[in-house]
């Protein structure tokens, strides 16, 4: 089996590549510019030399066609695109275009080539908006509250339409937040972990956070890429919510992270209203029972487990 992972340089791309290599796949990965990308995440996982790397401009049909035609994948995972909710308020057009045009071009290329390529689309639990104390499942309506979520909702419907209209084996994984040491510090979980480790080591810095009352469903990224693979092994294509089912506040996340070092997070943190989002989700949680029923997948690591693993890895990198 051969898989093409678009966005292999990111957190999920690197873990998915590792998983597929373990399963005996040939892995081809794409970046916007494979010549200048440093693929640090692949280097960290020790798999940089085990994957074939290609440049694809996913907003350019010809570029997508050339690489898919030449590499002949059995499965394509599209994990590429602008992935920060916060940045999507600053770059709404880039966010919409990078997510929507990539999804359309990849599915058009699959149609054009007429090969039975299975397609995974990286959807997001952000599409549901505020789940109001409940866990959203595949039947819950979308109420997106950011340009990022609007783009992901549009891509979700593109996939559903191509599946229905042209019989493509195309699935959207509606994944809630999943974290790991490979997250860049722009994402708040890694920002908190990294700051807690440095402060505990005596850096003397202050941690600057936005709204800490928001509640999210945080899982462990390496488990979530396994769910992506399982989706493409089903008999027929369908969409799946992937989540832990448990939601915690950002304040809880910070509290547990600092408590690991015997510190009180509030003594080291400033709340900065200037980084509050124009619209935010107060409560987000997902119900992944369909994934358990159909593919045997369930989350094993809860938020405390995620924090412990991220701290352990952060401290290792200091040494
Ligand atoms: P990352 O941001 O780590 O990786 C995404 C990759 O997409 C980058 O490595 C980059 O590759 C490419 N990319 C970034 N910006 C753009 C852009 N403007 N245009 C085109 N390509 C771009 O994301 P994750 O690995 O965390 O997530 C993978 C996918 O899953 C993303 O689509 C994300 O939105 C989605 N998702 C993630 C969740 C999470 O909690 N991590 C939750 C739900 C959905 P390069 O620079 O090499 O081209």
Coordinates of C-alpha atoms and ligand atoms in Angstrom, one line a residue:
X1 CA 0.0 0.0 0.0
X2 CA 1.1 3.5 -0.7
X3 CA -0.2 6.6 1.0
X4 CA 0.2 10.3 0.1
X5 CA 0.1 12.6 3.2
X6 CA -0.4 16.2 2.2
X7 CA 0.9 18.4 5.1
X8 CA 3.4 15.7 6.3
X9 CA 5.5 18.4 8.0
X10 CA 2.8 19.2 10.6
X11 CA 2.0 17.5 13.8
X12 CA -0.5 15.0 12.5
X13 CA 1.3 14.4 9.2
X14 CA 4.4 13.3 11.1
X15 CA 2.6 10.9 13.5
X16 CA 0.5 9.5 10.6
X17 CA 3.6 8.9 8.5
X18 CA 5.2 7.0 11.5
X19 CA 2.0 4.9 11.9
X20 CA 1.8 4.0 8.2
X21 CA 5.5 3.1 8.0
X22 CA 5.0 0.8 11.0
X23 CA 2.1 -0.8 9.0
X24 CA 4.4 -1.4 6.0
X25 CA 3.1 1.4 3.8
X26 CA 5.3 3.3 1.3
X27 CA 4.8 6.9 2.5
X28 CA 4.9 9.9 0.2
X29 CA 4.5 13.2 1.9
X30 CA 4.0 16.7 0.5
X31 CA 4.9 20.2 1.6
X32 CA 4.3 23.5 -0.2
X33 CA 8.0 23.5 -0.9
X34 CA 9.8 20.3 0.0
X35 CA 13.2 21.9 -0.9
X36 CA 13.1 24.5 1.8
X37 CA 10.9 22.8 4.5
X38 CA 13.1 21.4 7.3
X39 CA 10.6 18.6 8.2
X40 CA 11.7 19.0 11.8
X41 CA 8.8 16.8 13.0
X42 CA 9.9 13.9 10.8
X43 CA 13.5 14.4 12.0
X44 CA 12.3 14.3 15.7
X45 CA 10.5 11.0 15.0
X46 CA 13.5 9.6 13.2
X47 CA 11.6 8.9 9.9
X48 CA 12.9 11.8 7.7
X49 CA 14.8 9.3 5.5
X50 CA 12.0 6.8 5.3
X51 CA 9.5 8.9 3.4
X52 CA 9.5 10.3 -0.2
X53 CA 9.0 14.0 -0.1
X54 CA 7.3 16.0 -2.8
X55 CA 6.3 19.7 -3.4
X56 CA 2.6 20.2 -4.1
X57 CA 0.8 23.6 -4.4
X58 CA -2.6 22.2 -3.4
X59 CA -4.4 25.2 -4.8
X60 CA -3.0 24.3 -8.2
X61 CA -4.8 21.5 -10.0
X62 CA -1.8 20.8 -12.3
X63 CA 0.6 20.5 -9.4
X64 CA -1.7 18.1 -7.6
X65 CA -2.3 16.0 -10.7
X66 CA 1.4 15.6 -11.5
X67 CA 2.3 14.3 -8.1
X68 CA -0.7 12.0 -7.7
X69 CA -0.3 10.6 -11.2
X70 CA 3.4 9.9 -10.7
X71 CA 3.3 8.5 -7.1
X72 CA 0.1 6.4 -7.6
X73 CA -1.1 6.4 -4.0
X74 CA -3.9 4.0 -2.8
X75 CA -4.8 6.5 0.0
X76 CA -4.6 10.3 0.2
X77 CA -4.7 12.0 3.6
X78 CA -5.2 15.8 3.3
X79 CA -3.8 17.3 6.5
X80 CA -2.5 20.5 4.9
X81 CA -3.8 24.0 5.3
X82 CA -3.9 27.0 7.6
X83 CA -4.7 25.3 10.9
X84 CA -4.8 28.0 13.6
X85 CA -8.2 29.3 14.7
X86 CA -6.6 32.5 16.0
X87 CA -4.6 33.2 12.8
X88 CA -7.8 32.6 10.7
X89 CA -9.2 35.9 12.1
X90 CA -6.1 37.7 10.8
X91 CA -6.0 35.7 7.5
X92 CA -9.5 34.7 6.6
X93 CA -9.0 34.5 2.8
X94 CA -5.8 32.5 3.1
X95 CA -7.5 30.2 5.6
X96 CA -10.6 29.6 3.4
X97 CA -8.6 29.2 0.2
X98 CA -5.9 26.9 1.6
X99 CA -8.6 24.5 3.1
X100 CA -11.3 24.6 0.4
X101 CA -9.2 24.6 -2.8
X102 CA -7.0 21.8 -1.6
X103 CA -10.0 19.6 -0.8
X104 CA -11.6 20.3 -4.2
X105 CA -8.4 19.8 -6.2
X106 CA -7.5 16.5 -4.5
X107 CA -11.0 15.1 -5.1
X108 CA -11.1 16.4 -8.7
X109 CA -7.7 14.7 -9.4
X110 CA -9.0 11.5 -8.0
X111 CA -12.1 11.8 -10.3
X112 CA -9.9 12.8 -13.2
X113 CA -7.6 9.8 -12.8
X114 CA -10.5 7.4 -12.3
X115 CA -8.5 5.3 -9.8
X116 CA -10.0 3.9 -6.6
X117 CA -8.0 6.2 -4.3
X118 CA -9.4 6.5 -0.8
X119 CA -9.5 10.1 0.5
X120 CA -9.3 11.4 4.1
X121 CA -10.3 15.0 4.8
X122 CA -9.1 16.6 8.0
X123 CA -12.3 18.1 9.5
X124 CA -12.6 19.8 12.8
X125 CA -14.8 19.8 15.9
X126 CA -14.6 23.6 15.6
X127 CA -17.4 23.3 13.0
X128 CA -19.9 22.5 15.7
X129 CA -19.2 25.8 17.5
X130 CA -20.4 25.9 21.1
X131 CA -21.7 22.4 22.0
X132 CA -23.5 23.9 25.0
X133 CA -22.5 21.4 27.6
X134 CA -23.2 18.4 25.4
X135 CA -21.0 16.2 23.3
X136 CA -21.5 16.7 19.6
X137 CA -21.9 13.6 17.3
X138 CA -22.2 13.1 13.5
X139 CA -25.8 14.3 13.6
X140 CA -25.2 17.6 15.4
X141 CA -25.6 20.7 13.2
X142 CA -22.6 22.9 12.5
X143 CA -22.5 26.4 13.9
X144 CA -19.0 27.6 13.0
X145 CA -17.6 30.6 15.0
X146 CA -14.4 31.4 13.2
X147 CA -13.1 31.7 9.6
X148 CA -11.2 28.5 10.2
X149 CA -14.4 26.6 11.2
X150 CA -16.3 28.1 8.3
X151 CA -13.6 26.8 5.9
X152 CA -13.6 23.3 7.6
X153 CA -17.4 23.2 7.4
X154 CA -17.3 24.0 3.7
X155 CA -14.7 21.3 3.1
X156 CA -16.9 18.8 5.0
X157 CA -19.8 19.5 2.6
X158 CA -17.5 19.3 -0.4
X159 CA -16.5 15.8 0.7
X160 CA -20.0 14.7 1.4
X161 CA -21.1 16.0 -2.0
X162 CA -18.3 14.2 -3.9
X163 CA -19.1 11.0 -2.1
X164 CA -22.8 11.3 -3.0
X165 CA -22.4 12.7 -6.5
X166 CA -19.5 10.7 -7.8
X167 CA -19.2 7.7 -5.5
X168 CA -15.7 8.7 -4.2
X169 CA -14.5 6.9 -1.2
X170 CA -14.0 10.1 0.8
X171 CA -14.3 10.6 4.5
X172 CA -14.1 13.5 6.9
X173 CA -12.7 12.9 10.4
X174 CA -14.3 15.5 12.6
X175 CA -11.5 15.7 15.1
X176 CA -11.5 17.6 18.3
X177 CA -8.3 19.2 19.7
X178 CA -5.4 16.8 19.9
X179 CA -2.0 17.7 21.3
X180 CA 1.5 16.5 21.4
X181 CA 5.1 17.8 21.8
X182 CA 5.1 18.4 18.0
X183 CA 2.6 21.3 18.4
X184 CA 4.2 24.6 17.8
X185 CA 4.2 27.2 20.6
X186 CA 1.6 29.2 18.7
X187 CA -1.0 26.7 20.1
X188 CA -2.0 27.4 23.7
X189 CA -1.4 23.9 25.1
X190 CA 2.2 23.8 24.1
X191 CA 2.6 27.5 25.0
X192 CA 1.5 26.6 28.6
X193 CA 3.7 23.5 28.9
X194 CA 6.8 25.2 27.5
X195 CA 6.3 28.2 29.8
X196 CA 5.7 26.0 32.9
X197 CA 8.9 24.1 32.2
X198 CA 11.0 27.3 31.7
X199 CA 9.5 29.0 34.7
X200 CA 10.1 26.0 36.9
X201 CA 13.7 26.1 35.7
X202 CA 13.9 29.8 36.8
X203 CA 13.4 31.8 33.6
X204 CA 11.5 34.5 35.5
X205 CA 9.1 35.1 32.6
X206 CA 5.4 35.7 32.7
X207 CA 2.8 33.5 30.8
X208 CA 0.3 35.5 28.8
X209 CA -3.0 33.9 28.2
X210 CA -6.4 34.9 26.7
X211 CA -9.7 33.5 27.9
X212 CA -9.0 30.7 30.3
X213 CA -12.6 29.8 31.0
X214 CA -13.1 28.2 27.6
X215 CA -13.6 24.4 27.8
X216 CA -12.2 22.0 25.2
X217 CA -12.0 18.3 24.6
X218 CA -8.2 17.6 24.5
X219 CA -6.8 14.2 23.3
X220 CA -3.4 12.7 22.4
X221 CA -2.4 13.2 18.7
X222 CA -0.8 9.8 18.0
X223 CA -4.1 8.1 18.9
X224 CA -6.0 10.4 16.6
X225 CA -4.0 9.6 13.5
X226 CA -4.8 5.9 14.1
X227 CA -8.5 6.9 13.8
X228 CA -7.8 8.5 10.4
X229 CA -6.3 5.3 9.1
X230 CA -9.2 3.2 10.5
X231 CA -11.7 5.4 8.7
X232 CA -10.1 4.6 5.3
X233 CA -10.2 0.8 6.1
X234 CA -14.0 0.8 6.4
X235 CA -16.2 -1.0 3.9
X236 CA -17.9 2.2 2.9
X237 CA -16.9 5.8 3.3
X238 CA -18.5 7.8 6.2
X239 CA -17.7 10.7 8.5
X240 CA -16.7 10.2 12.1
X241 CA -16.3 12.4 15.2
X242 CA -13.1 11.7 17.1
X243 CA -12.8 13.0 20.6
X244 CA -12.3 11.9 24.2
X245 CA -15.8 12.9 25.3
X246 CA -14.5 14.9 28.2
X247 CA -14.1 18.7 28.3
X248 CA -11.9 20.8 30.6
X249 CA -11.2 24.5 31.0
X250 CA -8.0 26.1 29.8
X251 CA -7.5 27.2 33.5
X252 CA -7.6 23.4 34.4
X253 CA -5.0 22.7 31.8
X254 CA -2.7 25.5 33.1
X255 CA -3.4 24.5 36.8
X256 CA -2.4 20.8 36.2
X257 CA 0.7 21.8 34.1
X258 CA 2.1 24.1 36.8
X259 CA 1.1 21.8 39.6
X260 CA 3.5 19.2 38.1
X261 CA 6.3 21.5 39.3
X262 CA 4.6 22.4 42.6
X263 CA 3.7 25.9 41.3
X264 CA 0.4 27.9 41.3
X265 CA -0.2 28.9 37.6
X266 CA -2.0 32.1 38.6
X267 CA 1.1 33.5 40.3
X268 CA 2.9 33.4 36.9
X269 CA 0.2 34.3 34.5
X270 CA -1.3 37.5 33.1
X271 CA -4.6 37.5 31.4
X272 CA -4.4 39.6 28.3
X273 CA -7.7 40.8 26.8
X274 CA -6.0 41.8 23.6
X275 CA -5.6 38.1 22.7
X276 CA -9.2 37.1 23.3
X277 CA -10.8 35.9 20.0
X278 CA -13.5 38.1 18.4
X279 CA -15.8 35.1 18.7
X280 CA -14.9 32.0 20.7
X281 CA -16.4 28.7 21.7
X282 CA -17.3 28.5 25.4
X283 CA -17.7 24.7 25.5
X284 CA -16.6 22.0 23.0
X285 CA -16.9 18.3 23.4
X286 CA -17.3 15.3 21.0
X287 CA -19.0 12.0 21.2
X288 CA -16.9 9.3 19.4
X289 CA -19.2 6.4 20.0
X290 CA -19.8 5.8 16.2
X291 CA -16.0 5.4 15.7
X292 CA -15.9 2.9 18.5
X293 CA -18.8 0.9 17.1
X294 CA -17.6 0.9 13.5
X295 CA -13.8 0.8 13.8
X296 CA -13.0 -0.1 17.4
X297 CA -11.4 3.3 18.0
X298 CA -11.6 5.1 21.4
X299 CA -9.3 7.7 23.1
X300 CA -7.0 6.2 25.7
X301 CA -5.3 9.3 27.0
X302 CA -7.2 11.9 28.9
X303 CA -6.1 15.6 29.4
X304 CA -3.9 14.8 32.5
X305 CA -2.2 12.1 30.5
X306 CA -1.6 14.5 27.6
X307 CA -0.1 17.1 30.0
X308 CA 2.2 14.5 31.6
X309 CA 3.5 13.2 28.2
X310 CA 4.0 16.7 26.9
X311 CA 6.0 17.8 30.0
X312 CA 8.1 14.7 29.9
X313 CA 9.1 15.3 26.3
X314 CA 9.7 19.0 26.9
X315 CA 12.0 18.3 29.7
X316 CA 13.9 15.7 27.6
X317 CA 14.5 18.3 24.9
X318 CA 16.1 20.6 27.6
X319 CA 18.5 17.9 28.6
Ligands
LIG1 P1 -0.2 21.7 11.3 O1 -0.4 23.2 11.3 O2 0.8 21.2 12.2 O3 0.2 21.2 9.8 C1 -0.5 21.6 8.7 C2 0.4 21.7 7.5 O4 -0.2 22.4 6.5 C3 1.7 22.5 7.8 O5 2.8 21.7 8.2 C4 2.0 23.1 6.5 O6 2.9 22.3 5.7 C5 0.7 23.2 5.8 N1 0.1 24.6 5.8 C6 0.2 25.5 6.8 N2 -0.4 26.6 6.4 C7 -0.8 26.5 5.2 C8 -1.4 27.3 4.2 N3 -1.7 28.6 4.5 N4 -1.6 26.8 3.0 C9 -1.3 25.6 2.7 N5 -0.7 24.7 3.5 C10 -0.4 25.2 4.7 O7 -1.6 21.0 11.6 P2 -2.0 19.7 12.4 O8 -1.0 18.6 12.0 O9 -2.1 20.0 13.8 O10 -3.4 19.3 11.8 C11 -3.6 18.6 10.6 C12 -4.9 18.9 10.0 O11 -5.9 18.6 10.9 C13 -5.1 20.4 9.7 O12 -5.9 20.5 8.6 C14 -5.9 20.9 10.9 O13 -6.6 22.1 10.6 C15 -6.7 19.7 11.2 N6 -7.2 19.6 12.6 C16 -6.2 19.7 13.6 C17 -6.6 19.6 14.9 C18 -5.6 19.6 16.0 O14 -6.0 19.6 17.2 N7 -4.3 19.4 15.8 C19 -8.0 19.4 15.3 C20 -8.9 19.3 14.2 C21 -8.5 19.5 12.9 P3 4.1 23.0 4.7 O15 4.5 24.2 5.4 O16 5.1 21.9 4.7 O17 3.4 23.2 3.4

